Amino acid sequence: MNDATLPPQPAELGWDELPCAASLIGPQAQLLQANAAWHALHPAFALEATWLQAFAAAEREQLSQLLGRAQDFELLLPGHGRLPDLTCRARWLSARQAFACLWHDVSAQRRQEQAAQAQSQALALQASQMRLLADNVPALLAFYDAQTFRCHFANRQYAQAFGLDEQSILGRSFSEVIGADARLLIQPQVDRLLRERVTVSYERYLPGSDPARSEDGRWVEVSLIPHLVDGAAAQACFVMINDITRHRVAEIAARESEARLQKFMQASVEGILFHRQGQISDANPPLCRLLGYGLDEMVGRAALDFVVDDLREQAAHVMAERRELSYESALLHRDGSRIPVELIVRTLESQGEQLRMTIVRDIRDRLAAQARIQHLAHHDALTGLLNRAAFMEQLGPALQLAESRERRLALLFIDLDNFKRVNDSLGHLEGDKVLTTVAERITDCLRSTDLVARFGGDEFVILLRDIASREDVMVVLMALLAVVEVPVLADGCRLCVTPSIGVAMFPEHGGRPEELIQHADMAMYQAKADGRANYQFFDAELARHAYSDLVLESELAQGLERGEFELFFQPQVAALGGEQGGALIGAEALLRWRHPTRGLLGPDAFIDVAERHRLMLKLGEWVLRAAALQARDWRERGVAAVPIAVNLSRMQFRLEGFGAAVARVLDEVGIAGECLELELTERMLMDEIASAPATLTALRALGLGVSVDDFGTGYTSLAHLTQLPLDKLKIDQSFVAKLPEDGGAAAITRAIIQMARGLGLHVSAEGVRTPAQRRLLADWGCDELQGELIGPPMSAADFEQWLQQRSSAFP
């Protein structure tokens, strides 16, 4: 075969004939060859030097890296500007040491994919919104396949109603979801839907978790809705369930209401009446019994016929206005007697008709109880006597009447002696018996015109009217002293409860009720002070002292319990310094009583009473502890690290083991003895000279300083003074006050200072008020100053403020 007979050979295929853009690119991104389709992709592709610039920086970097690896690759290059979305499939031609690259425009494909993705997202959003709506509608929704009866959709409420969730319920059969028993029960409804292709609705009761508790169950209305396609058989079924429990309960309640009303009328203990336009239509047995009529005798009669005449107009007015209220009235019994009642009137709807219902409440017991309460409001519950308030109400008019008729009255205030011992020993029940016995015996001694009251506790008050003279009062007093004595057995011993009686006469001992009561009370305290089982007429002078003493004793004890006492502090400074002295070296604690009615009291107002009644021991211990606590507080806060001086009472200093008591306080508070200083008077030292050295030695062993207060006013033996372990002498302010004018005071003051210095004792001056006194004392060698010039007694807060101001003024 020659060449002429060979089939013609196809011409060599050119680059421009390729059905896509093609290029030959070197590993350094040099363009070696490209077809026209490639050059047409972008103007930058026309030149070798610029083709790579057509891509974004990230794509240029990625493409350069791939070209440098000498390996086949495929890459999607997103377009921008005029450059379309491209794919590049590159094959490494080792013989050419270059990449053969095929480029395809995939912009249309990318737009389709993005559109599909957007549509998918929209559908997902729509599905999410539908799910949100379905999960929040007040109904249970589900969608079941009509052939397989498996669930394709359910909202949250539906799934949770059957113990599932929106995901776990999918694919389950109708029977698996609601249970086999429930499926058999409602299968006829499902069959009807499939057969007739119509919506089927029915009601169903769902029992709760505890079948025994019917109130836990729910009534539901179920709607089965067929899903029809082009009129064919149902493809699926929508299930919608609504809770209609509230409506069913309301219907049942309405049906049961009338039955309950009838039962209530029969069972109620209060009367119930129904009437139409004022004519009785029904009444219950309690009302019939209350009024003494039979039901047949009442039905048809006017309701107002049973209201008493004087209140009938009021009842007619309520009926005419059809008001709903409660008010008190009175009804007539068959026998004509009056029955107080409370009427509670309401309007009811019954079968479309308005009825008036009246509840009739018998209030005879209530009124009797109110009368009893009224009695108790004016009388003592235990003895039946008038109480304090009722007695005072009658006392005022009685005094006015006596004054207008120029008559005399006598007020007797009785307090039982030893009554507290009866209560403490035998208890309050026995004490109550004593009080009732005393009340009866007092009443037996009096006239019917006299008043007697129990003021509380064991206190009784009597008002004797129309008294001619004291002799008339004496007759009653002798009788009371004779009969009121009540013997009781306490702890095996016979104990007599006797009266102490105070008497105040009108008008000589007072013209006002409160004044007369107060004076009789004062006289009673005087009777107790005179030996009890006694009487005493009011005497202004004696009563004033006795009463105030007893009252103050009681108030002192209460003040300690209530925390009414506080310490004031007066600064003690070095004598050498400015016009107001030098550095702070101590503070004297001064007791104050913040009385609830009398205000702030100094010791002169109560110390004597405290010492007479041995309250000084408790009070002194409180002062010592309070001073120790304040010293600790000031030291911990850096306010003032100086000792606080405490005045001792005679009773404290005499107390056996006083040193041990002080040591206990220091230990409990947690401070050293150097934080406190104890002040005694010369008289205390001399009275206890036998035991004083040992006591003072014990105190100083604890680190406490010991001072002799008010020195120069007592009778201290100089010989004893040299033997006592002391630290300081305090010159009494009576000498300092006369300086510098009084020569005698100056001589005594200077002598005390010289003597103290000779004995090695510090010396302090109290009551320094003027700069001249300060200068003179400092010149004579006095160590410490205390007085108004330095600072007055101050509360702890004011003391701290004074100290701050002084530090600012004298840095």
Coordinates of C-alpha atoms in Angstrom, one line a residue, residues 326-570:
S326 CA -74.6 42.5 106.5
Y327 CA -76.4 44.3 109.2
E328 CA -77.9 43.6 112.7
S329 CA -81.7 43.4 113.1
A330 CA -84.2 41.5 115.2
L331 CA -86.9 38.9 114.3
L332 CA -90.1 38.0 116.0
H333 CA -90.6 34.5 117.4
R334 CA -94.0 32.9 117.2
D335 CA -94.4 33.6 120.9
G336 CA -93.8 37.3 120.3
S337 CA -90.3 37.3 121.8
R338 CA -87.5 39.4 120.2
I339 CA -84.5 37.5 118.7
P340 CA -81.4 39.6 117.9
V341 CA -79.9 38.4 114.6
E342 CA -77.4 39.4 111.9
L343 CA -78.8 39.4 108.4
I344 CA -76.4 38.7 105.5
V345 CA -78.2 39.6 102.2
R346 CA -77.2 38.5 98.8
T347 CA -78.7 38.3 95.2
L348 CA -78.5 35.0 93.3
E349 CA -79.2 33.8 89.8
S350 CA -81.3 30.6 89.6
Q351 CA -82.5 29.4 86.2
G352 CA -82.4 32.9 84.7
E353 CA -84.3 34.3 87.7
Q354 CA -83.0 36.6 90.4
L355 CA -83.6 35.5 94.0
R356 CA -82.8 37.3 97.2
M357 CA -81.1 35.1 99.8
T358 CA -80.8 36.1 103.4
I359 CA -78.6 34.2 105.9
V360 CA -80.1 34.7 109.4
R361 CA -77.4 34.4 112.2
D362 CA -78.6 34.1 115.8
I363 CA -76.4 36.6 117.7
R364 CA -77.8 36.2 121.2
D365 CA -74.6 34.3 122.3
R366 CA -72.4 37.0 120.7
L367 CA -74.2 39.8 122.4
A368 CA -73.9 37.9 125.7
A369 CA -70.2 37.5 125.1
Q370 CA -69.9 41.2 124.2
A371 CA -71.6 42.0 127.5
R372 CA -69.1 39.8 129.2
I373 CA -66.2 41.4 127.5
Q374 CA -67.6 44.8 128.5
H375 CA -67.8 43.6 132.0
L376 CA -64.2 42.3 131.9
A377 CA -63.1 45.6 130.4
H378 CA -64.2 47.3 133.7
H379 CA -63.6 44.5 136.2
D380 CA -60.7 42.4 137.3
A381 CA -61.0 38.9 135.8
L382 CA -59.8 37.2 139.0
T383 CA -61.7 39.0 141.8
G384 CA -64.6 40.5 140.0
L385 CA -63.7 43.9 141.5
L386 CA -63.4 47.1 139.5
N387 CA -60.2 47.4 137.6
R388 CA -57.9 50.4 137.7
A389 CA -59.4 52.1 134.6
A390 CA -63.0 51.7 135.8
F391 CA -62.1 52.9 139.3
M392 CA -60.4 56.0 137.9
E393 CA -63.4 56.7 135.7
Q394 CA -65.6 56.8 138.8
L395 CA -63.1 58.5 141.1
G396 CA -63.1 61.8 139.2
P397 CA -66.9 62.4 139.3
A398 CA -67.0 61.2 142.9
L399 CA -64.5 63.9 143.8
Q400 CA -66.4 66.6 141.9
L401 CA -69.6 65.6 143.7
A402 CA -68.0 65.6 147.1
E403 CA -66.5 69.0 146.4
S404 CA -69.8 70.5 145.3
R405 CA -71.5 69.1 148.5
E406 CA -68.5 69.9 150.7
R407 CA -68.2 66.3 151.7
R408 CA -65.0 64.5 152.7
L409 CA -63.7 61.2 151.1
A410 CA -61.0 58.8 152.1
L411 CA -58.8 56.8 149.6
L412 CA -57.2 53.7 151.0
F413 CA -54.3 52.0 149.2
I414 CA -53.7 48.4 150.3
D415 CA -50.6 46.3 149.5
L416 CA -50.3 42.8 150.8
D417 CA -47.3 41.9 152.9
N418 CA -45.5 38.7 152.2
F419 CA -47.6 38.0 149.1
K420 CA -44.5 37.6 146.9
R421 CA -43.3 34.8 149.2
V422 CA -46.6 33.0 148.7
N423 CA -46.3 33.2 144.9
D424 CA -42.6 32.1 145.0
S425 CA -43.2 29.3 147.5
L426 CA -46.6 27.9 146.6
G427 CA -47.1 29.2 143.1
H428 CA -49.6 31.5 141.4
L429 CA -52.6 29.3 141.9
E430 CA -52.3 29.6 145.7
G431 CA -51.6 33.3 145.2
D432 CA -54.8 33.7 143.3
K433 CA -56.8 32.0 146.1
V434 CA -55.3 34.5 148.5
L435 CA -56.3 37.4 146.3
T436 CA -59.9 36.2 145.9
T437 CA -60.2 35.7 149.7
V438 CA -58.8 39.2 150.4
A439 CA -61.2 40.7 147.8
E440 CA -64.2 39.0 149.5
R441 CA -63.2 40.1 153.0
I442 CA -62.5 43.7 151.8
T443 CA -65.9 43.9 150.2
D444 CA -67.6 42.5 153.4
C445 CA -66.1 45.4 155.4
L446 CA -67.5 48.2 153.1
R447 CA -70.8 49.9 152.5
S448 CA -72.7 49.5 149.2
T449 CA -71.8 53.2 148.4
D450 CA -68.1 52.6 148.7
L451 CA -65.9 51.6 145.8
V452 CA -63.2 48.9 145.8
A453 CA -60.9 48.0 143.0
R454 CA -57.9 45.7 142.3
F455 CA -55.1 47.8 140.7
G456 CA -53.0 44.8 139.8
G457 CA -50.9 42.3 141.6
D458 CA -51.6 42.5 145.3
E459 CA -52.7 46.1 145.3
F460 CA -56.3 47.1 146.2
V461 CA -57.8 50.6 146.4
I462 CA -60.9 51.7 148.3
L463 CA -62.9 54.9 148.1
L464 CA -64.9 55.7 151.3
R465 CA -67.7 58.2 150.6
D466 CA -69.3 60.7 153.0
I467 CA -66.6 60.6 155.7
A468 CA -67.3 62.9 158.6
S469 CA -63.9 62.5 160.4
R470 CA -60.8 60.4 160.7
E471 CA -62.5 58.3 163.3
D472 CA -64.9 57.0 160.6
V473 CA -61.8 56.0 158.6
M474 CA -60.3 54.3 161.6
V475 CA -63.3 52.1 162.0
V476 CA -62.8 50.7 158.5
L477 CA -59.0 50.5 159.0
M478 CA -59.4 48.4 162.1
A479 CA -61.8 46.1 160.4
L480 CA -59.5 45.7 157.4
L481 CA -56.5 44.9 159.6
A482 CA -58.6 42.4 161.5
V483 CA -60.1 40.5 158.6
V484 CA -57.7 40.8 155.7
E485 CA -55.0 38.8 157.4
V486 CA -54.9 35.5 155.5
P487 CA -52.9 32.6 156.9
V488 CA -51.3 30.2 154.4
L489 CA -48.9 27.3 154.7
A490 CA -45.6 27.8 152.9
D491 CA -42.7 25.3 153.1
G492 CA -44.2 23.7 156.2
C493 CA -44.4 27.1 157.9
R494 CA -47.5 29.2 158.7
L495 CA -47.2 32.4 156.7
C496 CA -49.6 35.3 157.3
V497 CA -50.4 37.7 154.4
T498 CA -51.2 41.0 156.1
P499 CA -52.2 44.4 154.7
S500 CA -50.2 47.6 154.7
I501 CA -52.6 50.5 154.2
G502 CA -52.0 54.1 153.2
V503 CA -54.8 56.7 153.6
A504 CA -55.2 60.0 151.7
M505 CA -58.1 62.3 152.7
F506 CA -60.1 64.5 150.3
P507 CA -59.7 67.4 150.1
E508 CA -56.8 68.0 152.5
H509 CA -54.4 65.5 150.9
G510 CA -55.2 66.2 147.3
G511 CA -57.9 67.5 145.0
R512 CA -57.2 65.5 141.8
P513 CA -57.6 61.7 141.3
E514 CA -54.0 61.1 140.4
E515 CA -52.8 63.2 143.3
L516 CA -55.0 61.4 145.8
I517 CA -53.9 58.0 144.5
Q518 CA -50.2 59.0 144.6
H519 CA -50.4 60.3 148.2
A520 CA -52.3 57.2 149.4
D521 CA -49.6 55.1 147.7
M522 CA -46.9 57.1 149.5
A523 CA -48.6 56.6 152.8
M524 CA -48.8 52.9 152.1
Y525 CA -45.0 52.7 151.6
Q526 CA -44.5 54.6 154.9
A527 CA -46.8 52.0 156.6
K528 CA -44.5 49.2 155.2
A529 CA -41.4 51.1 156.5
D530 CA -43.0 51.3 159.9
G531 CA -43.2 47.5 160.3
R532 CA -46.0 46.3 157.9
A533 CA -49.4 45.1 158.9
N534 CA -50.0 48.7 159.6
Y535 CA -51.7 51.8 158.4
Q536 CA -50.5 55.3 157.8
F537 CA -52.2 58.6 157.0
F538 CA -50.5 60.7 154.4
D539 CA -47.8 63.0 155.8
A540 CA -46.1 65.0 153.2
E541 CA -42.6 65.2 154.8
L542 CA -42.4 61.6 155.9
A543 CA -43.9 60.3 152.7
R544 CA -41.5 62.2 150.6
H545 CA -38.4 60.7 152.0
A546 CA -39.8 57.1 152.4
Y547 CA -41.4 56.9 149.1
S548 CA -38.5 58.5 147.1
D549 CA -36.1 56.1 148.9
L550 CA -38.1 53.0 148.0
V551 CA -38.8 54.1 144.5
L552 CA -35.2 55.0 143.9
E553 CA -34.0 51.7 145.2
S554 CA -36.3 49.9 142.7
E555 CA -35.3 52.2 139.9
L556 CA -31.6 51.6 140.6
A557 CA -32.0 47.9 140.3
Q558 CA -34.0 48.2 137.1
G559 CA -31.5 50.7 135.8
L560 CA -28.7 48.2 136.2
E561 CA -30.7 45.5 134.4
R562 CA -31.7 47.9 131.6
G563 CA -28.2 49.3 131.0
E564 CA -29.1 52.9 132.0
F565 CA -25.7 53.6 133.6
E566 CA -22.7 54.9 131.7
L567 CA -19.3 56.4 132.5
F568 CA -18.1 59.9 131.8
F569 CA -14.4 60.6 131.7
Q570 CA -12.5 63.7 132.9

